[in-house]
């Protein structure tokens, strides 16, 4: 079967499209009443991720409502540390927590790479079922967290504002942190390759916390490990290229080095102008982004203007995937997404003549 809508994959490899493709980070989630209903049925968030049928159901929910050009696997970046035995749980209103954080060299030395085939089988099973249900309507994106971002949660034990524990480790025992990151890079490579073999047609690495590092630390503790992953990924499957997207939130100042990592596309948050990013790296990679998700709390006119401004900033030509600059907020009025998409579908064809 050939893919009925391959705009997203074409744009990732900077080929011609009729209009700018779009998906949204966290497109399946709490802002949708049907998601909240399915999650209640599953019991809690991790049970939802582990239930193949229900994970498939919530993956498809945003596609039933909206004209999106890609589906993203419903799961979480913290499945890897969970499979390593850290005891993941979600505290309502506080986000993810680990019962057994790893704070020092001894704890890190005791960790082992998860058995992807056994302990993360629920994820690859979900990929297969979602692919079957999508029936080649749109491509499916697989994903993982970056080693640095996974390590922040594993060392901090949960969300953090100052990243005190992981930075203490980085500045007091960098070797131990490197051992943890190397282990995670291996695990992520294996995990993403398993998703690709199960049917993921593109993959994104979420480096949510790379932006809290200094320039040399970003290079040594985050980008270097993402680069290792990119060089170990299966880049062609089922007769088609499998593009890789790197998204470092607040990584705008390091665009050139991110683009040199071997990835096909760079995800951008709203802190940088697309036109500026394109002038710097747009000949080498595709760009994905970057509407401020809070624009979706604005008036219809403002949403339309911001979509128009984003398109104009990238300008004429190929290699742009429209997205939000970070995940959609759980408080977003679901109808405002349609205002954004209608504006995009109306305004973007003229950039692809
Ligand atoms: O994009 C999608 O629709 C796919 C699913 C997806 C989720 N999490 C579902 C989810 C993806 C790609 C993620 C990635 C993820 N998870 C990241 C990287 C992206 C980013 O946002 O920066 C991070 C840092 C996490 C860790 C995590 N998981 C957080 C911070 C939270 C929110 C906790 C909270 O209470 O606000 C989660 C839980 C989570 N992951 C939810 C969803 C839909 C909400 C859980 C719920 O239903 O209560």
mmCIF file of C-alpha atoms and ligand atoms in Angstrom:
data_model
loop_
_atom_site.group_PDB
_atom_site.id
_atom_site.type_symbol
_atom_site.label_atom_id
_atom_site.label_comp_id
_atom_site.label_asym_id
_atom_site.label_seq_id
_atom_site.Cartn_x
_atom_site.Cartn_y
_atom_site.Cartn_z
ATOM 1 C CA UNK A 1 0.000 0.000 0.000
ATOM 2 C CA UNK A 2 1.199 3.499 -0.652
ATOM 3 C CA UNK A 3 0.707 6.280 1.820
ATOM 4 C CA UNK A 4 -2.361 8.366 0.931
ATOM 5 C CA UNK A 5 -0.991 11.519 2.557
ATOM 6 C CA UNK A 6 2.796 11.757 2.539
ATOM 7 C CA UNK A 7 3.143 15.560 2.856
ATOM 8 C CA UNK A 8 4.795 15.245 6.237
ATOM 9 C CA UNK A 9 7.449 12.770 5.050
ATOM 10 C CA UNK A 10 8.017 14.780 1.877
ATOM 11 C CA UNK A 11 8.500 18.030 3.790
ATOM 12 C CA UNK A 12 10.953 16.311 6.160
ATOM 13 C CA UNK A 13 13.135 15.529 3.165
ATOM 14 C CA UNK A 14 12.481 18.991 1.640
ATOM 15 C CA UNK A 15 10.494 17.713 -1.327
ATOM 16 C CA UNK A 16 7.639 19.642 -2.933
ATOM 17 C CA UNK A 17 4.202 19.604 -1.251
ATOM 18 C CA UNK A 18 0.862 21.248 -2.120
ATOM 19 C CA UNK A 19 0.497 22.826 1.327
ATOM 20 C CA UNK A 20 2.461 22.969 4.564
ATOM 21 C CA UNK A 21 1.977 19.741 6.567
ATOM 22 C CA UNK A 22 1.059 19.981 10.231
ATOM 23 C CA UNK A 23 0.919 17.975 13.439
ATOM 24 C CA UNK A 24 0.992 19.107 17.069
ATOM 25 C CA UNK A 25 3.248 17.995 19.878
ATOM 26 C CA UNK A 26 1.004 16.336 22.516
ATOM 27 C CA UNK A 27 -1.856 16.274 20.008
ATOM 28 C CA UNK A 28 -3.443 13.381 21.919
ATOM 29 C CA UNK A 29 -4.124 14.555 25.436
ATOM 30 C CA UNK A 30 -6.124 16.142 28.167
ATOM 31 C CA UNK A 31 -7.503 19.096 26.162
ATOM 32 C CA UNK A 32 -9.719 16.537 24.346
ATOM 33 C CA UNK A 33 -12.799 15.311 26.291
ATOM 34 C CA UNK A 34 -12.639 11.959 24.452
ATOM 35 C CA UNK A 35 -9.062 11.501 25.723
ATOM 36 C CA UNK A 36 -10.142 12.165 29.317
ATOM 37 C CA UNK A 37 -12.883 9.584 28.903
ATOM 38 C CA UNK A 38 -10.529 6.904 27.538
ATOM 39 C CA UNK A 39 -7.962 7.626 30.253
ATOM 40 C CA UNK A 40 -10.670 7.211 32.901
ATOM 41 C CA UNK A 41 -11.536 3.877 31.316
ATOM 42 C CA UNK A 42 -7.876 2.796 31.499
ATOM 43 C CA UNK A 43 -7.591 3.911 35.148
ATOM 44 C CA UNK A 44 -4.442 5.999 34.940
ATOM 45 C CA UNK A 45 -1.944 7.345 32.443
ATOM 46 C CA UNK A 46 0.573 4.457 32.457
ATOM 47 C CA UNK A 47 -2.219 1.860 32.217
ATOM 48 C CA UNK A 48 -3.423 3.778 29.167
ATOM 49 C CA UNK A 49 0.084 3.590 27.629
ATOM 50 C CA UNK A 50 0.268 -0.158 28.370
ATOM 51 C CA UNK A 51 -3.149 -0.974 26.915
ATOM 52 C CA UNK A 52 -2.500 -1.474 23.205
ATOM 53 C CA UNK A 53 -6.103 -0.963 22.074
ATOM 54 C CA UNK A 54 -6.674 2.137 24.197
ATOM 55 C CA UNK A 55 -3.268 3.641 23.310
ATOM 56 C CA UNK A 56 -4.235 3.164 19.670
ATOM 57 C CA UNK A 57 -7.641 4.747 20.312
ATOM 58 C CA UNK A 58 -6.179 7.941 21.841
ATOM 59 C CA UNK A 59 -3.546 8.163 19.078
ATOM 60 C CA UNK A 60 -6.374 8.298 16.530
ATOM 61 C CA UNK A 61 -8.657 10.707 18.422
ATOM 62 C CA UNK A 62 -7.041 13.981 17.256
ATOM 63 C CA UNK A 63 -7.035 12.693 13.646
ATOM 64 C CA UNK A 64 -10.790 12.143 13.763
ATOM 65 C CA UNK A 65 -11.325 15.740 14.843
ATOM 66 C CA UNK A 66 -8.670 17.561 12.861
ATOM 67 C CA UNK A 67 -7.056 17.549 9.407
ATOM 68 C CA UNK A 68 -3.564 16.640 10.651
ATOM 69 C CA UNK A 69 -0.845 15.191 8.424
ATOM 70 C CA UNK A 70 0.738 12.763 10.903
ATOM 71 C CA UNK A 71 -0.122 10.626 13.904
ATOM 72 C CA UNK A 72 2.242 10.325 16.873
ATOM 73 C CA UNK A 73 2.469 7.159 18.920
ATOM 74 C CA UNK A 74 0.714 7.584 22.249
ATOM 75 C CA UNK A 75 3.238 6.790 24.960
ATOM 76 C CA UNK A 76 5.714 8.744 27.086
ATOM 77 C CA UNK A 77 9.432 9.490 27.099
ATOM 78 C CA UNK A 78 9.735 8.035 30.603
ATOM 79 C CA UNK A 79 8.958 4.448 29.525
ATOM 80 C CA UNK A 80 12.719 3.729 29.326
ATOM 81 C CA UNK A 81 13.621 4.690 32.926
ATOM 82 C CA UNK A 82 10.416 2.952 34.013
ATOM 83 C CA UNK A 83 11.625 -0.241 32.290
ATOM 84 C CA UNK A 84 14.972 0.218 34.102
ATOM 85 C CA UNK A 85 13.125 -0.214 37.405
ATOM 86 C CA UNK A 86 13.026 3.381 38.688
ATOM 87 C CA UNK A 87 9.368 3.150 39.669
ATOM 88 C CA UNK A 88 7.562 5.764 37.570
ATOM 89 C CA UNK A 89 4.384 7.275 38.928
ATOM 90 C CA UNK A 90 2.434 10.437 38.229
ATOM 91 C CA UNK A 91 1.465 12.729 41.069
ATOM 92 C CA UNK A 92 -1.681 14.684 40.074
ATOM 93 C CA UNK A 93 -0.822 18.332 39.514
ATOM 94 C CA UNK A 94 2.912 17.678 39.939
ATOM 95 C CA UNK A 95 3.886 15.532 36.971
ATOM 96 C CA UNK A 96 6.134 12.468 36.753
ATOM 97 C CA UNK A 97 8.080 11.104 39.737
ATOM 98 C CA UNK A 98 10.499 8.225 40.281
ATOM 99 C CA UNK A 99 10.480 6.227 43.522
ATOM 100 C CA UNK A 100 14.160 5.353 43.052
ATOM 101 C CA UNK A 101 16.096 8.307 41.603
ATOM 102 C CA UNK A 102 19.764 7.705 40.714
ATOM 103 C CA UNK A 103 21.893 10.366 42.381
ATOM 104 C CA UNK A 104 25.423 9.015 42.413
ATOM 105 C CA UNK A 105 27.970 6.772 40.736
ATOM 106 C CA UNK A 106 26.975 3.721 42.824
ATOM 107 C CA UNK A 107 23.332 3.937 41.799
ATOM 108 C CA UNK A 108 24.312 4.481 38.158
ATOM 109 C CA UNK A 109 26.665 1.473 38.202
ATOM 110 C CA UNK A 110 23.762 -0.750 39.250
ATOM 111 C CA UNK A 111 21.591 0.211 36.258
ATOM 112 C CA UNK A 112 21.206 -2.082 33.286
ATOM 113 C CA UNK A 113 19.916 -1.410 29.801
ATOM 114 C CA UNK A 114 16.228 -2.348 29.621
ATOM 115 C CA UNK A 115 15.237 -5.423 27.666
ATOM 116 C CA UNK A 116 13.411 -3.579 24.875
ATOM 117 C CA UNK A 117 11.849 -6.715 23.386
ATOM 118 C CA UNK A 118 10.400 -7.794 26.720
ATOM 119 C CA UNK A 119 9.865 -4.704 28.878
ATOM 120 C CA UNK A 120 8.929 -2.260 26.138
ATOM 121 C CA UNK A 121 7.014 -4.713 24.009
ATOM 122 C CA UNK A 122 3.791 -2.844 24.854
ATOM 123 C CA UNK A 123 5.171 0.163 22.951
ATOM 124 C CA UNK A 124 6.129 -1.722 19.771
ATOM 125 C CA UNK A 125 2.814 -3.604 19.926
ATOM 126 C CA UNK A 126 1.013 -0.254 20.017
ATOM 127 C CA UNK A 127 3.028 0.901 16.971
ATOM 128 C CA UNK A 128 1.943 -2.194 14.984
ATOM 129 C CA UNK A 129 -1.715 -1.849 15.936
ATOM 130 C CA UNK A 130 -1.774 1.903 15.201
ATOM 131 C CA UNK A 131 -0.167 1.325 11.785
ATOM 132 C CA UNK A 132 -2.817 -1.260 10.968
ATOM 133 C CA UNK A 133 -5.626 1.072 12.062
ATOM 134 C CA UNK A 134 -4.190 4.078 10.232
ATOM 135 C CA UNK A 135 -4.301 1.978 7.082
ATOM 136 C CA UNK A 136 -1.742 4.244 5.368
ATOM 137 C CA UNK A 137 -3.904 7.360 5.704
ATOM 138 C CA UNK A 138 -1.100 9.404 7.322
ATOM 139 C CA UNK A 139 2.387 8.442 8.570
ATOM 140 C CA UNK A 140 3.075 7.451 12.178
ATOM 141 C CA UNK A 141 5.779 9.189 14.216
ATOM 142 C CA UNK A 142 7.706 7.230 16.858
ATOM 143 C CA UNK A 143 9.651 9.028 19.585
ATOM 144 C CA UNK A 144 11.941 8.930 22.560
ATOM 145 C CA UNK A 145 13.413 11.365 25.054
ATOM 146 C CA UNK A 146 17.043 12.405 24.609
ATOM 147 C CA UNK A 147 19.536 10.810 27.008
ATOM 148 C CA UNK A 148 20.091 14.166 28.748
ATOM 149 C CA UNK A 149 16.354 14.791 29.202
ATOM 150 C CA UNK A 150 15.747 11.237 30.477
ATOM 151 C CA UNK A 151 18.717 11.618 32.839
ATOM 152 C CA UNK A 152 17.294 14.867 34.277
ATOM 153 C CA UNK A 153 14.149 13.034 35.399
ATOM 154 C CA UNK A 154 16.129 10.007 36.622
ATOM 155 C CA UNK A 155 18.553 12.073 38.710
ATOM 156 C CA UNK A 156 16.154 14.782 39.922
ATOM 157 C CA UNK A 157 13.488 12.149 40.643
ATOM 158 C CA UNK A 158 10.812 14.343 39.058
ATOM 159 C CA UNK A 159 10.282 17.753 37.468
ATOM 160 C CA UNK A 160 12.772 20.418 38.497
ATOM 161 C CA UNK A 161 13.193 24.165 38.205
ATOM 162 C CA UNK A 162 16.908 24.477 38.894
ATOM 163 C CA UNK A 163 18.244 20.994 37.909
ATOM 164 C CA UNK A 164 20.371 21.109 41.050
ATOM 165 C CA UNK A 165 20.932 17.378 41.433
ATOM 166 C CA UNK A 166 21.872 16.556 37.870
ATOM 167 C CA UNK A 167 24.070 19.659 37.579
ATOM 168 C CA UNK A 168 25.743 18.768 40.887
ATOM 169 C CA UNK A 169 26.529 15.360 39.381
ATOM 170 C CA UNK A 170 27.715 16.927 36.120
ATOM 171 C CA UNK A 171 30.107 19.302 37.915
ATOM 172 C CA UNK A 172 31.295 16.859 40.597
ATOM 173 C CA UNK A 173 31.434 13.476 38.834
ATOM 174 C CA UNK A 174 31.103 14.029 35.073
ATOM 175 C CA UNK A 175 32.346 10.500 34.360
ATOM 176 C CA UNK A 176 29.437 8.950 36.227
ATOM 177 C CA UNK A 177 26.979 11.121 34.301
ATOM 178 C CA UNK A 178 28.677 10.145 31.032
ATOM 179 C CA UNK A 179 28.239 6.470 31.969
ATOM 180 C CA UNK A 180 24.513 7.051 32.519
ATOM 181 C CA UNK A 181 24.135 8.984 29.240
ATOM 182 C CA UNK A 182 26.021 6.305 27.269
ATOM 183 C CA UNK A 183 23.729 3.618 28.670
ATOM 184 C CA UNK A 184 20.667 5.707 27.795
ATOM 185 C CA UNK A 185 21.964 6.426 24.285
ATOM 186 C CA UNK A 186 22.263 2.669 23.659
ATOM 187 C CA UNK A 187 18.799 2.050 25.076
ATOM 188 C CA UNK A 188 17.228 4.877 23.039
ATOM 189 C CA UNK A 189 18.881 3.633 19.819
ATOM 190 C CA UNK A 190 17.549 0.137 20.353
ATOM 191 C CA UNK A 191 14.118 1.453 21.376
ATOM 192 C CA UNK A 192 13.734 3.736 18.339
ATOM 193 C CA UNK A 193 14.956 1.018 15.979
ATOM 194 C CA UNK A 194 12.358 -1.352 17.463
ATOM 195 C CA UNK A 195 9.675 1.307 16.835
ATOM 196 C CA UNK A 196 10.912 1.728 13.238
ATOM 197 C CA UNK A 197 10.851 -2.029 12.619
ATOM 198 C CA UNK A 198 7.332 -2.165 14.082
ATOM 199 C CA UNK A 199 6.224 0.535 11.607
ATOM 200 C CA UNK A 200 7.143 4.051 12.815
ATOM 201 C CA UNK A 201 7.748 6.074 9.622
ATOM 202 C CA UNK A 202 9.647 8.981 11.194
ATOM 203 C CA UNK A 203 11.085 9.480 14.681
ATOM 204 C CA UNK A 204 11.499 12.484 16.930
ATOM 205 C CA UNK A 205 13.930 12.829 19.822
ATOM 206 C CA UNK A 206 12.562 15.175 22.525
ATOM 207 C CA UNK A 207 15.355 17.076 24.257
ATOM 208 C CA UNK A 208 13.071 19.093 26.477
ATOM 209 C CA UNK A 209 15.806 20.162 28.908
ATOM 210 C CA UNK A 210 18.889 20.598 26.692
ATOM 211 C CA UNK A 211 18.275 24.346 26.827
ATOM 212 C CA UNK A 212 19.211 24.591 30.513
ATOM 213 C CA UNK A 213 22.867 23.769 29.729
ATOM 214 C CA UNK A 214 25.847 25.994 28.905
ATOM 215 C CA UNK A 215 27.076 25.812 25.328
ATOM 216 C CA UNK A 216 29.982 23.414 26.022
ATOM 217 C CA UNK A 217 27.829 21.290 28.357
ATOM 218 C CA UNK A 218 25.052 21.085 25.746
ATOM 219 C CA UNK A 219 27.543 19.791 23.251
ATOM 220 C CA UNK A 220 29.169 17.242 25.591
ATOM 221 C CA UNK A 221 26.164 16.065 27.638
ATOM 222 C CA UNK A 222 23.231 16.342 25.254
ATOM 223 C CA UNK A 223 24.010 16.791 21.562
ATOM 224 C CA UNK A 224 26.892 14.316 21.472
ATOM 225 C CA UNK A 225 24.604 11.513 22.714
ATOM 226 C CA UNK A 226 21.802 12.446 20.315
ATOM 227 C CA UNK A 227 24.341 12.336 17.516
ATOM 228 C CA UNK A 228 25.352 8.825 18.597
ATOM 229 C CA UNK A 229 21.713 7.777 18.453
ATOM 230 C CA UNK A 230 21.165 9.324 15.015
ATOM 231 C CA UNK A 231 24.179 7.473 13.632
ATOM 232 C CA UNK A 232 22.833 4.150 14.980
ATOM 233 C CA UNK A 233 19.281 4.460 13.647
ATOM 234 C CA UNK A 234 17.748 2.484 10.795
ATOM 235 C CA UNK A 235 17.338 5.215 8.179
ATOM 236 C CA UNK A 236 15.413 3.289 5.562
ATOM 237 C CA UNK A 237 12.601 0.812 6.063
ATOM 238 C CA UNK A 238 9.956 -0.683 3.798
ATOM 239 C CA UNK A 239 11.495 1.068 0.801
ATOM 240 C CA UNK A 240 11.219 4.530 2.309
ATOM 241 C CA UNK A 241 13.553 6.879 4.154
ATOM 242 C CA UNK A 242 12.829 7.162 7.893
ATOM 243 C CA UNK A 243 13.510 10.829 8.755
ATOM 244 C CA UNK A 244 14.797 11.850 12.182
ATOM 245 C CA UNK A 245 13.724 15.072 13.919
ATOM 246 C CA UNK A 246 15.732 16.552 16.816
ATOM 247 C CA UNK A 247 13.878 18.937 19.092
ATOM 248 C CA UNK A 248 15.902 20.762 21.727
ATOM 249 C CA UNK A 249 13.653 23.193 23.543
ATOM 250 C CA UNK A 250 15.463 26.546 23.820
ATOM 251 C CA UNK A 251 18.191 25.224 21.551
ATOM 252 C CA UNK A 252 18.006 28.166 19.102
ATOM 253 C CA UNK A 253 21.554 29.328 19.729
ATOM 254 C CA UNK A 254 22.962 25.915 18.775
ATOM 255 C CA UNK A 255 21.093 25.399 15.501
ATOM 256 C CA UNK A 256 24.178 24.955 13.344
ATOM 257 C CA UNK A 257 25.579 22.156 15.477
ATOM 258 C CA UNK A 258 22.165 20.483 15.808
ATOM 259 C CA UNK A 259 21.779 20.563 12.011
ATOM 260 C CA UNK A 260 25.228 18.966 11.687
ATOM 261 C CA UNK A 261 24.238 15.991 13.864
ATOM 262 C CA UNK A 262 23.014 13.958 10.901
ATOM 263 C CA UNK A 263 19.306 14.553 11.590
ATOM 264 C CA UNK A 264 16.861 15.373 8.788
ATOM 265 C CA UNK A 265 14.887 18.055 10.587
ATOM 266 C CA UNK A 266 15.221 20.382 13.551
ATOM 267 C CA UNK A 267 12.248 21.141 15.803
ATOM 268 C CA UNK A 268 12.053 24.754 16.979
ATOM 269 C CA UNK A 269 10.322 26.414 19.909
ATOM 270 C CA UNK A 270 8.882 29.922 19.535
ATOM 271 C CA UNK A 271 12.002 31.651 20.855
ATOM 272 C CA UNK A 272 13.530 31.947 17.391
ATOM 273 C CA UNK A 273 12.157 33.327 14.128
ATOM 274 C CA UNK A 274 11.729 30.610 11.506
ATOM 275 C CA UNK A 275 13.164 32.894 8.811
ATOM 276 C CA UNK A 276 16.287 33.414 10.876
ATOM 277 C CA UNK A 277 16.621 29.670 11.510
ATOM 278 C CA UNK A 278 16.118 28.970 7.809
ATOM 279 C CA UNK A 279 18.799 31.458 6.814
ATOM 280 C CA UNK A 280 21.185 29.706 9.177
ATOM 281 C CA UNK A 281 20.463 26.012 8.479
ATOM 282 C CA UNK A 282 17.550 25.704 6.052
ATOM 283 C CA UNK A 283 19.723 24.450 3.202
ATOM 284 C CA UNK A 284 20.777 21.439 5.247
ATOM 285 C CA UNK A 285 17.674 20.262 7.110
ATOM 286 C CA UNK A 286 13.919 20.752 7.295
ATOM 287 C CA UNK A 287 12.456 22.921 10.066
ATOM 288 C CA UNK A 288 9.500 22.053 12.276
ATOM 289 C CA UNK A 289 7.585 24.578 14.345
ATOM 290 C CA UNK A 290 7.006 26.972 15.913
ATOM 291 C CA UNK A 291 3.734 28.627 16.959
ATOM 292 C CA UNK A 292 3.635 29.568 20.647
ATOM 293 C CA UNK A 293 1.052 27.063 22.021
ATOM 294 C CA UNK A 294 -0.473 29.918 24.037
ATOM 295 C CA UNK A 295 -1.550 31.596 20.781
ATOM 296 C CA UNK A 296 -4.368 29.028 20.906
ATOM 297 C CA UNK A 297 -5.813 30.972 23.862
ATOM 298 C CA UNK A 298 -6.105 34.062 21.657
ATOM 299 C CA UNK A 299 -8.960 35.349 19.514
ATOM 300 C CA UNK A 300 -9.713 33.802 16.108
ATOM 301 C CA UNK A 301 -8.134 36.860 14.446
ATOM 302 C CA UNK A 302 -4.974 36.570 16.498
ATOM 303 C CA UNK A 303 -4.655 32.854 15.788
ATOM 304 C CA UNK A 304 -4.988 33.515 12.058
ATOM 305 C CA UNK A 305 -2.460 36.356 12.181
ATOM 306 C CA UNK A 306 0.074 34.246 14.048
ATOM 307 C CA UNK A 307 -0.321 31.360 11.595
ATOM 308 C CA UNK A 308 0.159 33.838 8.725
ATOM 309 C CA UNK A 309 3.219 35.329 10.418
ATOM 310 C CA UNK A 310 4.770 31.898 10.983
ATOM 311 C CA UNK A 311 4.291 30.921 7.326
ATOM 312 C CA UNK A 312 5.644 34.254 6.128
ATOM 313 C CA UNK A 313 8.662 33.950 8.364
ATOM 314 C CA UNK A 314 9.665 30.613 6.814
ATOM 315 C CA UNK A 315 8.745 32.011 3.392
ATOM 316 C CA UNK A 316 8.404 30.473 -0.026
ATOM 317 C CA UNK A 317 9.547 26.917 -0.653
ATOM 318 C CA UNK A 318 10.007 23.495 0.855
ATOM 319 C CA UNK A 319 11.201 22.038 4.123
ATOM 320 C CA UNK A 320 8.703 23.430 6.647
ATOM 321 C CA UNK A 321 6.505 21.298 8.890
ATOM 322 C CA UNK A 322 4.067 23.436 10.849
ATOM 323 C CA UNK A 323 3.846 22.604 14.562
ATOM 324 C CA UNK A 324 3.575 24.254 17.935
ATOM 325 C CA UNK A 325 6.802 25.323 19.624
ATOM 326 C CA UNK A 326 6.041 22.896 22.472
ATOM 327 C CA UNK A 327 3.197 20.617 23.558
ATOM 328 C CA UNK A 328 -0.387 21.841 23.383
ATOM 329 C CA UNK A 329 -1.710 22.966 26.777
ATOM 330 C CA UNK A 330 -4.323 20.814 28.505
ATOM 331 C CA UNK A 331 -6.469 23.964 28.888
ATOM 332 C CA UNK A 332 -6.625 24.729 25.145
ATOM 333 C CA UNK A 333 -10.177 25.182 23.786
ATOM 334 C CA UNK A 334 -10.389 22.282 21.318
ATOM 335 C CA UNK A 335 -12.190 24.401 18.667
ATOM 336 C CA UNK A 336 -9.296 26.852 18.472
ATOM 337 C CA UNK A 337 -7.164 24.117 16.931
ATOM 338 C CA UNK A 338 -9.544 24.155 13.957
ATOM 339 C CA UNK A 339 -9.135 27.903 13.604
ATOM 340 C CA UNK A 340 -5.372 27.374 13.394
ATOM 341 C CA UNK A 341 -5.699 24.488 10.904
ATOM 342 C CA UNK A 342 -8.212 26.288 8.687
ATOM 343 C CA UNK A 343 -5.894 29.290 8.495
ATOM 344 C CA UNK A 344 -2.946 27.061 7.682
ATOM 345 C CA UNK A 345 -4.802 25.133 4.987
ATOM 346 C CA UNK A 346 -6.057 28.358 3.423
ATOM 347 C CA UNK A 347 -2.825 30.351 3.582
ATOM 348 C CA UNK A 348 -0.060 27.797 3.049
ATOM 349 C CA UNK A 349 -0.626 26.609 -0.581
ATOM 350 C CA UNK A 350 0.711 29.894 -1.966
ATOM 351 C CA UNK A 351 4.089 29.186 -0.360
ATOM 352 C CA UNK A 352 4.414 26.005 -2.437
ATOM 353 C CA UNK A 353 3.713 27.266 -5.980
HETATM 354 O O1 LIG B 1 2.472 14.055 21.397
HETATM 355 C C1 LIG B 1 1.662 13.121 21.636
HETATM 356 O O2 LIG B 1 0.433 13.233 21.491
HETATM 357 C C2 LIG B 1 2.240 11.775 22.029
HETATM 358 C C3 LIG B 1 2.291 11.466 23.396
HETATM 359 C C4 LIG B 1 3.320 12.080 24.340
HETATM 360 C C5 LIG B 1 3.063 12.202 25.716
HETATM 361 N N1 LIG B 1 4.192 12.604 26.332
HETATM 362 C C6 LIG B 1 1.772 11.888 26.343
HETATM 363 C C7 LIG B 1 1.517 12.359 27.696
HETATM 364 C C8 LIG B 1 4.638 12.503 24.125
HETATM 365 C C9 LIG B 1 5.410 12.649 22.833
HETATM 366 C C10 LIG B 1 5.185 12.824 25.399
HETATM 367 C C11 LIG B 1 6.580 13.247 25.603
HETATM 368 C C12 LIG B 1 7.016 13.709 26.920
HETATM 369 N N2 LIG B 1 6.675 13.243 28.159
HETATM 370 C C13 LIG B 1 8.004 14.715 27.118
HETATM 371 C C14 LIG B 1 8.749 15.417 26.019
HETATM 372 C C15 LIG B 1 7.941 16.438 25.353
HETATM 373 C C16 LIG B 1 7.701 17.674 26.149
HETATM 374 O O3 LIG B 1 6.520 17.915 26.468
HETATM 375 O O4 LIG B 1 8.659 18.383 26.411
HETATM 376 C C17 LIG B 1 8.186 14.869 28.500
HETATM 377 C C18 LIG B 1 9.108 15.843 29.188
HETATM 378 C C19 LIG B 1 7.356 13.915 29.145
HETATM 379 C C20 LIG B 1 7.251 13.642 30.602
HETATM 380 C C21 LIG B 1 5.863 13.846 31.045
HETATM 381 N N3 LIG B 1 4.855 12.915 30.864
HETATM 382 C C22 LIG B 1 5.281 15.011 31.603
HETATM 383 C C23 LIG B 1 6.037 16.267 31.958
HETATM 384 C C24 LIG B 1 3.906 14.764 31.743
HETATM 385 C C25 LIG B 1 2.822 15.706 32.231
HETATM 386 C C26 LIG B 1 2.521 15.487 33.662
HETATM 387 C C27 LIG B 1 1.409 16.394 34.150
HETATM 388 O O5 LIG B 1 0.732 15.944 35.079
HETATM 389 O O6 LIG B 1 1.212 17.481 33.616
HETATM 390 C C28 LIG B 1 3.667 13.456 31.283
HETATM 391 C C29 LIG B 1 2.362 12.758 31.222
HETATM 392 C C30 LIG B 1 1.735 12.748 29.872
HETATM 393 N N4 LIG B 1 2.372 12.303 28.763
HETATM 394 C C31 LIG B 1 0.407 13.134 29.534
HETATM 395 C C32 LIG B 1 0.252 12.868 28.175
HETATM 396 C C33 LIG B 1 -0.980 13.033 27.340
HETATM 397 C C34 LIG B 1 -0.653 13.637 30.487
HETATM 398 C C35 LIG B 1 -1.011 12.497 31.368
HETATM 399 C C36 LIG B 1 -2.445 12.466 31.805
HETATM 400 O O7 LIG B 1 -3.291 11.990 31.024
HETATM 401 O O8 LIG B 1 -2.687 12.877 32.935
#
